Coordinates of C-alpha atoms in Angstrom, one line a residue:
M987 CA 81.4 100.4 102.3
E988 CA 78.4 102.2 100.1
I989 CA 76.1 99.6 98.4
T990 CA 73.3 100.7 96.0
V991 CA 71.2 98.6 94.4
K992 CA 68.6 99.6 91.0
G993 CA 66.0 97.0 90.5
Y994 CA 62.8 95.3 90.7
D995 CA 62.2 92.8 93.7
V996 CA 65.5 92.9 95.3
P997 CA 66.3 89.9 97.5
K998 CA 68.0 90.3 100.9
P999 CA 71.7 90.9 101.3
I1000 CA 73.6 88.2 103.1
Q1001 CA 75.5 88.9 105.7
N1002 CA 76.9 85.8 107.2
F1003 CA 77.8 82.7 105.3
S1004 CA 74.0 81.1 108.2
D1005 CA 71.4 83.3 107.0
Y1006 CA 70.7 82.0 103.0
E1007 CA 70.2 77.8 101.9
L1008 CA 72.9 77.5 100.6
P1009 CA 74.0 74.0 99.1
D1010 CA 76.2 72.4 101.1
F1011 CA 79.0 71.5 98.8
V1012 CA 79.7 75.2 98.1
L1013 CA 80.3 75.3 102.2
A1014 CA 82.4 72.9 102.7
E1015 CA 84.2 74.6 100.7
V1016 CA 83.7 78.4 102.6
R1017 CA 84.3 76.4 105.7
R1018 CA 87.8 74.4 103.8
Q1019 CA 89.3 78.8 101.9
N1020 CA 88.7 79.7 105.9
Y1021 CA 86.4 82.0 104.5
E1022 CA 84.9 84.8 107.9
A1023 CA 81.5 86.1 105.6
P1024 CA 80.4 87.3 102.3
T1025 CA 82.6 90.8 100.9
A1026 CA 80.1 93.5 100.2
I1027 CA 79.8 92.6 96.4
Q1028 CA 79.5 88.9 97.4
A1029 CA 76.9 89.6 100.0
Q1030 CA 74.7 91.5 97.0
G1031 CA 75.5 89.5 94.2
W1032 CA 75.4 86.2 95.7
P1033 CA 71.4 85.9 96.0
L1034 CA 70.9 88.4 93.1
A1035 CA 72.9 86.0 90.4
L1036 CA 70.7 82.8 92.7
S1037 CA 67.2 83.9 92.0
G1038 CA 68.2 83.9 88.2
K1039 CA 68.2 88.2 87.7
D1040 CA 70.6 89.2 84.7
V1041 CA 73.1 91.7 87.0
V1042 CA 75.0 94.6 85.6
G1043 CA 77.8 95.7 88.7
I1044 CA 80.6 97.9 89.0
A1045 CA 83.4 97.3 91.5
K1046 CA 86.6 98.1 91.5
T1047 CA 88.8 95.4 90.9
G1048 CA 90.2 93.5 94.8
S1049 CA 86.2 93.1 95.6
G1050 CA 85.5 89.8 95.7
K1051 CA 83.8 90.3 92.3
T1052 CA 85.2 86.7 91.5
L1053 CA 83.7 84.8 94.2
G1054 CA 80.8 86.5 93.1
F1055 CA 80.2 85.1 90.3
I1056 CA 81.7 82.1 90.5
M1057 CA 79.9 80.5 92.9
P1058 CA 76.3 81.1 91.7
A1059 CA 78.2 79.8 88.3
I1060 CA 78.4 76.0 90.7
V1061 CA 74.9 76.3 92.1
H1062 CA 73.4 76.7 88.7
I1063 CA 75.9 73.6 87.0
N1064 CA 74.5 71.5 90.2
H1065 CA 70.9 72.1 89.2
Q1066 CA 71.0 71.4 85.5
P1067 CA 71.0 67.7 83.5
A1068 CA 74.4 66.2 83.1
L1069 CA 76.8 67.7 80.4
K1070 CA 77.0 64.3 78.0
F1071 CA 79.9 63.5 75.3
G1072 CA 79.7 66.4 72.9
D1073 CA 77.8 69.5 74.9
G1074 CA 80.5 72.3 75.0
P1075 CA 79.8 73.7 78.8
I1076 CA 77.3 75.1 80.9
V1077 CA 78.5 78.6 82.2
L1078 CA 80.7 81.0 80.4
V1079 CA 82.7 83.8 81.0
L1080 CA 84.4 85.9 78.9
A1081 CA 88.1 87.8 80.1
P1082 CA 90.5 91.0 78.3
T1083 CA 93.1 88.8 78.9
R1084 CA 95.4 85.7 79.3
E1085 CA 96.3 87.1 82.9
L1086 CA 92.5 87.4 83.8
A1087 CA 91.5 84.3 82.7
Q1088 CA 93.9 81.5 84.6
Q1089 CA 93.4 83.8 87.6
I1090 CA 89.3 82.8 87.5
F1091 CA 89.7 79.9 86.2
S1092 CA 91.9 78.7 89.1
V1093 CA 89.2 80.2 92.0
A1094 CA 86.5 78.5 88.9
K1095 CA 89.1 74.6 90.1
D1096 CA 88.7 75.9 93.8
F1097 CA 85.1 76.5 94.7
G1098 CA 84.0 73.2 91.3
S1099 CA 86.2 70.6 92.7
S1100 CA 84.1 69.8 96.3
S1101 CA 81.2 68.5 93.6
R1102 CA 83.2 67.9 91.0
I1103 CA 83.0 70.0 87.9
R1104 CA 85.2 70.7 85.3
P1105 CA 86.4 74.4 83.8
V1106 CA 89.2 74.0 81.4
C1107 CA 90.4 77.8 80.6
L1108 CA 91.3 78.9 76.3
F1109 CA 93.5 81.4 76.0
G1110 CA 95.6 82.9 73.0
G1111 CA 99.4 83.1 73.1
A1112 CA 100.1 78.6 74.1
P1113 CA 98.8 75.2 71.7
K1114 CA 94.8 75.0 71.3
G1115 CA 95.5 71.2 70.7
P1116 CA 95.1 71.2 74.6
Q1117 CA 92.6 73.7 75.5
I1118 CA 90.2 72.1 72.5
R1119 CA 90.6 68.5 74.5
S1120 CA 89.9 69.6 77.6
L1121 CA 86.8 70.8 76.1
H1122 CA 86.2 67.4 74.6
D1123 CA 86.7 65.9 77.1
G1124 CA 83.3 67.9 79.0
A1125 CA 84.1 71.1 80.9
E1126 CA 80.8 72.4 82.2
I1127 CA 82.7 76.0 82.8
C1128 CA 84.1 77.9 80.6
I1129 CA 86.5 80.4 80.5
A1130 CA 87.9 82.5 77.8
T1131 CA 89.7 85.3 75.5
P1132 CA 87.0 86.5 73.5
G1133 CA 89.6 86.2 70.1
R1134 CA 90.6 82.5 71.0
L1135 CA 86.9 80.5 72.2
L1136 CA 85.9 82.8 69.1
D1137 CA 88.2 80.9 66.4
I1138 CA 87.8 77.8 68.4
L1139 CA 83.5 77.8 67.7
E1140 CA 84.4 78.4 64.3
M1141 CA 86.5 75.5 64.3
G1142 CA 83.9 73.3 64.9
K1143 CA 85.6 72.3 68.1
T1144 CA 82.5 73.8 70.7
N1145 CA 78.8 75.2 71.4
L1146 CA 76.8 77.0 73.3
S1147 CA 74.6 75.7 72.5
R1148 CA 73.8 74.6 76.1
C1149 CA 75.7 77.7 77.9
T1150 CA 72.8 79.1 80.3
Y1151 CA 75.1 81.3 82.3
L1152 CA 77.2 84.1 80.4
V1153 CA 79.5 86.5 82.1
L1154 CA 81.0 89.6 80.7
D1155 CA 83.5 90.0 83.1
E1156 CA 85.5 93.6 83.3
A1157 CA 83.4 94.5 80.1
D1158 CA 85.2 97.5 80.3
R1159 CA 88.0 96.8 79.9
M1160 CA 87.1 93.6 77.4
L1161 CA 86.0 97.0 74.5
D1162 CA 89.2 99.1 74.8
M1163 CA 90.8 96.7 73.5
G1164 CA 88.4 96.6 70.7
F1165 CA 86.7 93.0 71.5
E1166 CA 83.4 94.1 70.7
P1167 CA 82.6 92.6 67.5
Q1168 CA 84.0 89.3 69.1
I1169 CA 81.8 89.6 71.9
R1170 CA 78.4 90.5 70.1
K1171 CA 79.4 87.0 67.4
I1172 CA 80.2 85.2 70.8
I1173 CA 77.1 86.0 72.4
T1174 CA 74.5 85.6 69.0
Q1175 CA 75.1 81.7 69.5
I1176 CA 74.1 81.8 72.9
R1177 CA 71.2 80.2 73.4
P1178 CA 68.6 83.6 74.0
D1179 CA 66.8 82.6 77.9
R1180 CA 70.7 82.2 79.6
Q1181 CA 71.2 84.4 82.4
T1182 CA 73.5 86.9 82.6
L1183 CA 75.7 88.7 84.2
M1184 CA 78.4 91.6 83.4
W1185 CA 80.7 93.3 85.5
S1186 CA 83.0 96.7 85.2
A1187 CA 85.1 98.7 86.6
T1188 CA 83.6 101.8 85.0
W1189 CA 80.3 102.9 84.0
P1190 CA 80.4 104.6 79.9
R1191 CA 78.3 104.8 77.0
E1192 CA 79.5 101.8 75.5
V1193 CA 79.2 99.7 78.6
R1194 CA 75.5 100.4 78.5
K1195 CA 74.8 99.2 74.9
L1196 CA 76.0 95.8 75.4
A1197 CA 73.8 96.2 78.7
E1198 CA 70.8 96.7 76.8
D1199 CA 71.7 94.7 73.5
F1200 CA 72.6 91.5 76.0
L1201 CA 71.4 91.7 78.8
K1202 CA 67.1 91.8 80.3
D1203 CA 64.9 93.3 82.8
Y1204 CA 69.2 93.4 84.6
T1205 CA 69.2 94.8 88.2
Q1206 CA 72.5 97.2 88.3
L1207 CA 75.1 96.3 91.9
N1208 CA 77.4 100.1 92.6
V1209 CA 79.5 99.6 94.8
G1210 CA 81.0 102.4 96.5
S1211 CA 80.8 105.8 93.2
M1212 CA 80.7 105.0 89.9
D1213 CA 83.6 106.8 89.2
L1214 CA 87.1 105.2 88.7
S1215 CA 88.7 106.2 91.9
A1216 CA 91.6 105.3 93.2
N1217 CA 91.5 103.5 96.6
H1218 CA 92.1 104.7 99.9
N1219 CA 94.0 101.7 101.1
I1220 CA 96.8 103.2 99.3
L1221 CA 99.3 105.3 100.1
Q1222 CA 100.3 107.0 96.0
I1223 CA 103.7 108.6 96.0
V1224 CA 104.2 111.4 93.1
D1225 CA 108.4 111.8 93.0
V1226 CA 108.2 114.2 89.4
C1227 CA 111.5 113.6 88.4
R1228 CA 113.5 114.2 85.0
D1229 CA 113.9 111.2 82.9
A1230 CA 117.5 110.4 83.4
D1231 CA 117.6 110.7 87.2
K1232 CA 114.1 107.2 87.6
E1233 CA 117.4 104.5 87.1
N1234 CA 118.9 106.1 89.9
K1235 CA 116.1 106.6 92.3
L1236 CA 114.6 103.8 91.3
M1237 CA 117.5 101.2 93.1
K1238 CA 116.9 104.0 96.3
L1239 CA 113.2 102.3 96.4
L1240 CA 114.3 99.3 96.7
N1241 CA 117.7 99.0 98.9
E1242 CA 114.7 101.1 101.1
M1243 CA 111.5 98.5 100.0
T1244 CA 113.6 95.0 101.0
Q1245 CA 114.5 96.3 104.6
E1246 CA 110.8 95.5 105.4
K1247 CA 109.8 91.5 105.2
T1248 CA 107.2 92.1 103.4
H1249 CA 108.0 94.2 99.9
R1250 CA 106.1 91.8 96.7
T1251 CA 107.1 94.8 94.6
I1252 CA 105.2 95.3 91.2
I1253 CA 107.4 97.5 89.0
F1254 CA 104.7 99.0 85.6
C1255 CA 106.4 100.3 82.8
Q1256 CA 105.0 101.5 79.3
T1257 CA 107.4 99.6 76.8
K1258 CA 108.5 95.8 77.2
K1259 CA 112.3 97.9 75.6
K1260 CA 111.9 99.2 79.1
V1261 CA 111.3 96.6 80.8
D1262 CA 113.6 94.3 79.5
S1263 CA 116.6 97.8 80.2
V1264 CA 114.9 98.1 83.5
T1265 CA 115.0 94.4 84.7
R1266 CA 118.7 94.3 83.5
G1267 CA 119.7 97.0 85.6
M1268 CA 118.3 95.4 88.8
R1269 CA 119.6 92.2 87.9
R1270 CA 122.9 93.8 87.8
S1271 CA 122.4 95.6 91.4
G1272 CA 121.9 91.9 93.1
F1273 CA 118.1 92.3 92.9
P1274 CA 115.7 89.7 92.2
A1275 CA 113.7 91.2 89.4
M1276 CA 112.1 89.5 86.4
G1277 CA 110.0 90.8 83.7
I1278 CA 106.7 90.0 81.7
H1279 CA 105.6 91.3 78.6
G1280 CA 103.2 90.4 75.5
D1281 CA 106.9 89.1 73.8
K1282 CA 107.1 86.4 76.8
S1283 CA 106.1 83.4 75.5
Q1284 CA 103.3 81.1 77.1
P1285 CA 105.3 78.8 79.0
E1286 CA 107.8 81.5 80.5
R1287 CA 105.2 84.2 81.5
D1288 CA 103.6 81.1 83.5
W1289 CA 107.0 80.5 84.3
V1290 CA 108.0 84.1 85.5
L1291 CA 104.6 85.1 87.6
K1292 CA 104.4 81.2 89.4
E1293 CA 108.3 82.7 90.7
F1294 CA 106.5 85.5 91.7
R1295 CA 103.6 85.0 93.1
S1296 CA 106.2 82.0 95.2
G1297 CA 108.1 85.0 96.0
K1298 CA 111.4 83.7 94.6
S1299 CA 111.1 86.9 92.6
P1300 CA 109.0 89.4 94.9
I1301 CA 110.1 92.3 92.0
L1302 CA 107.9 91.5 89.2
V1303 CA 108.8 94.5 86.0
A1304 CA 106.1 94.4 83.7
T1305 CA 104.2 96.1 80.8
D1306 CA 99.9 97.4 81.2
V1307 CA 99.2 92.9 79.6
A1308 CA 99.9 93.0 84.1
A1309 CA 98.3 95.8 85.2
R1310 CA 94.8 93.5 85.2
G1311 CA 94.5 90.5 84.9
L1312 CA 97.2 90.0 87.9
D1313 CA 95.8 88.4 90.8
V1314 CA 98.2 88.5 94.1
D1315 CA 97.0 89.1 97.1
D1316 CA 99.8 90.3 98.8
V1317 CA 102.3 93.5 97.0
K1318 CA 103.4 96.1 99.1
F1319 CA 104.7 98.3 96.7
V1320 CA 103.5 99.7 92.8
I1321 CA 105.7 101.8 91.0
N1322 CA 105.1 103.3 88.4
Y1323 CA 108.7 103.8 86.3
D1324 CA 105.9 105.1 83.6
F1325 CA 103.8 106.7 83.6
P1326 CA 100.2 105.5 82.1
N1327 CA 98.5 106.4 79.2
G1328 CA 95.9 108.0 81.6
T1329 CA 94.8 107.9 85.0
E1330 CA 92.4 104.8 84.1
D1331 CA 95.6 103.2 84.2
Y1332 CA 97.5 105.1 86.1
I1333 CA 94.1 103.4 88.7
H1334 CA 93.7 100.4 87.4
R1335 CA 97.5 99.4 87.5
I1336 CA 98.3 101.3 91.4
G1337 CA 95.6 98.9 92.2
R1338 CA 97.7 95.6 92.4
T1339 CA 98.1 96.9 95.9
G1340 CA 96.2 97.4 99.2
R1341 CA 94.4 95.0 98.3
S1342 CA 91.2 93.0 100.5
G1343 CA 91.5 95.8 102.9
K1344 CA 95.0 95.7 103.1
K1345 CA 97.1 99.2 102.9
G1346 CA 100.1 99.5 100.5
T1347 CA 101.9 102.3 99.1
A1348 CA 102.4 103.9 95.3
Y1349 CA 105.5 105.2 93.9
T1350 CA 105.1 107.3 90.8
F1351 CA 108.2 108.6 89.0
F1352 CA 107.0 111.4 86.8
T1353 CA 107.9 113.7 84.1
H1354 CA 107.1 116.9 83.2
G1355 CA 106.6 115.1 79.8
D1356 CA 103.9 114.0 81.3
A1357 CA 102.5 117.6 82.3
N1358 CA 99.1 117.1 80.3
K1359 CA 98.0 114.3 82.5
A1360 CA 98.8 116.4 85.6
T1361 CA 95.6 118.1 86.8
D1362 CA 94.1 114.9 86.3
L1363 CA 96.5 113.0 88.0
V1364 CA 95.7 116.0 90.7
A1365 CA 92.5 114.9 90.5
V1366 CA 92.9 111.0 91.8
L1367 CA 94.7 112.3 93.8
Q1368 CA 93.1 114.7 95.9
E1369 CA 89.8 112.4 95.9
A1370 CA 91.6 109.2 97.7
K1371 CA 92.5 112.1 100.4
Q1372 CA 96.4 111.9 99.3
I1373 CA 99.0 114.5 99.8
V1374 CA 99.8 115.9 96.5
N1375 CA 103.5 117.2 95.4
P1376 CA 103.6 120.9 94.9
E1377 CA 105.4 120.9 91.9
L1378 CA 103.4 118.5 90.3
A1379 CA 99.8 121.1 91.3
E1380 CA 102.3 123.6 89.6
L1381 CA 102.4 121.3 86.4
A1382 CA 99.1 120.9 86.6
A1383 CA 97.9 124.5 87.5
M1384 CA 100.3 125.7 84.0
K1385 CA 98.2 123.3 82.4
S1386 CA 94.8 124.7 83.8
W1387 CA 96.6 128.5 82.6
G1388 CA 97.5 127.2 79.7
E1389 CA 101.4 127.8 78.7
K1390 CA 102.6 131.2 77.6
P1391 CA 106.4 129.7 75.6
V1392 CA 109.4 131.5 77.1
L1393 CA 112.2 132.7 74.7
A1394 CA 116.0 133.2 75.7
F1395 CA 117.7 135.9 75.3
K1396 CA 121.6 136.9 75.5
P1397 CA 121.9 139.6 79.4
T1398 CA 121.9 142.1 77.5
T1399 CA 119.0 142.2 75.5
I1400 CA 117.3 141.6 78.4
M1401 CA 118.4 144.8 79.9
W1402 CA 117.1 146.3 76.6
L1403 CA 114.2 144.9 76.7
E1404 CA 113.0 146.0 80.7
A1405 CA 114.7 149.3 80.2
L1406 CA 112.5 150.2 77.4
V1407 CA 109.0 148.3 78.9
V1408 CA 109.0 151.0 82.3
A1409 CA 109.7 153.2 80.0
V1410 CA 106.2 152.7 77.6
A1411 CA 105.0 151.7 80.6
G1412 CA 105.4 155.1 82.7
E1413 CA 103.5 156.3 79.9
A1414 CA 100.9 154.3 79.6
A1415 CA 100.4 151.5 81.4
V1416 CA 96.9 149.3 79.5
V1417 CA 99.3 149.2 76.4
V1418 CA 102.3 147.2 77.6
E1419 CA 101.2 143.6 76.9
V1420 CA 101.3 145.3 73.6
V1421 CA 104.8 146.6 73.8
V1422 CA 105.7 143.3 75.1
V1423 CA 104.9 141.0 72.4
A1424 CA 106.6 144.3 70.6
V1425 CA 109.7 144.5 71.7
V1426 CA 109.8 140.4 72.5
T1427 CA 109.3 140.0 68.5
V1428 CA 112.2 142.9 67.3
A1429 CA 113.7 141.6 69.8
A1430 CA 113.9 138.2 68.2
V1431 CA 114.4 139.8 65.1
I1432 CA 118.4 141.0 66.5
E1433 CA 119.2 138.2 67.8
S1434 CA 118.4 136.0 64.9
P1435 CA 120.8 134.7 62.3
A1436 CA 121.7 136.6 59.7

């Protein structure tokens, strides 16, 4: 994997855990969780973060970036004075969704247990009371969605005066979701001598502006290409079909998938209503499917994700609410029942499989109603060296050349048109196109109702 680093005084990467004098409590957790070696982003990201530098990391999902900023955060906390009553967190991690925040919380809880570090997770859709009590009990790490954290700050229930290590995870996604005003308000409450790390899957102008405003002399770490691209460990199969055929095609796919020993599957739909209807249809057909979307209560969402992770319900039907935050290593299949709004969401969806070096398969139902996205999808497939469905290529070509409106006429009218065009073309081929347009116009008038 290609890694590029832009910055000054860049430390050497950590190829093995023995290459760097990591604290005993870190090594103990590494051994307990059977980590063999750092991932590419951890190998270069850890020494950068441990040196106290501000860092911008551009990396795709499944790269190991969560531990890339959590482990240095644990070390950072252990070098700070202990919290006193009324102190806020030392480390703040901002994340776009509750699912991603909970996943980061889980990593922080596991990795911080060796040194008795207490994380707290703040997110909307759940009661504030227990979250505020956890803050009051003393939490060195706060993982939060921007909206919920700002609510609690404005209530005066915590403060950021002790925060010296700030992480913006999936910064591009947070900006896409409209969190920039909240992020800026939160950062103004953090001391200026903090260390800041920003992680993003892409590097658009808005993310660059955020980095320029809030990071100092940062080092930029790029893992792979900076262009958004699909994981090459994923087999991508696109089925160009009618919307009415999707349900039958889905059932056929699931019958084939469930024959495999491992068949944990995520099915993405574009609307909450479709999630519910697809889930009902599968359950009627005997498949152990469960649905998740934004209208579900937080306890219900937590229970569904728990059932999915445990394998009791190996089929999850979801809207894009789960596309980035859900972290399950052994998802074997992703099915795009509905194509998303664009290829960026498509890449994030299929990125739920093929993680940690494993192979995965993504199936996509693509209708003629999605034709305006065909060209971009073909580019994603070609970059990942995937076979392009000829029907998809044809849709992309039609869009590239520009589709012409097609008029349907009676057979007798068509015969008359053909004869007239041939006759005129014989006299002057150069005017054929003009004549065709004129004749079609006349024919349309002839066939129009009185």
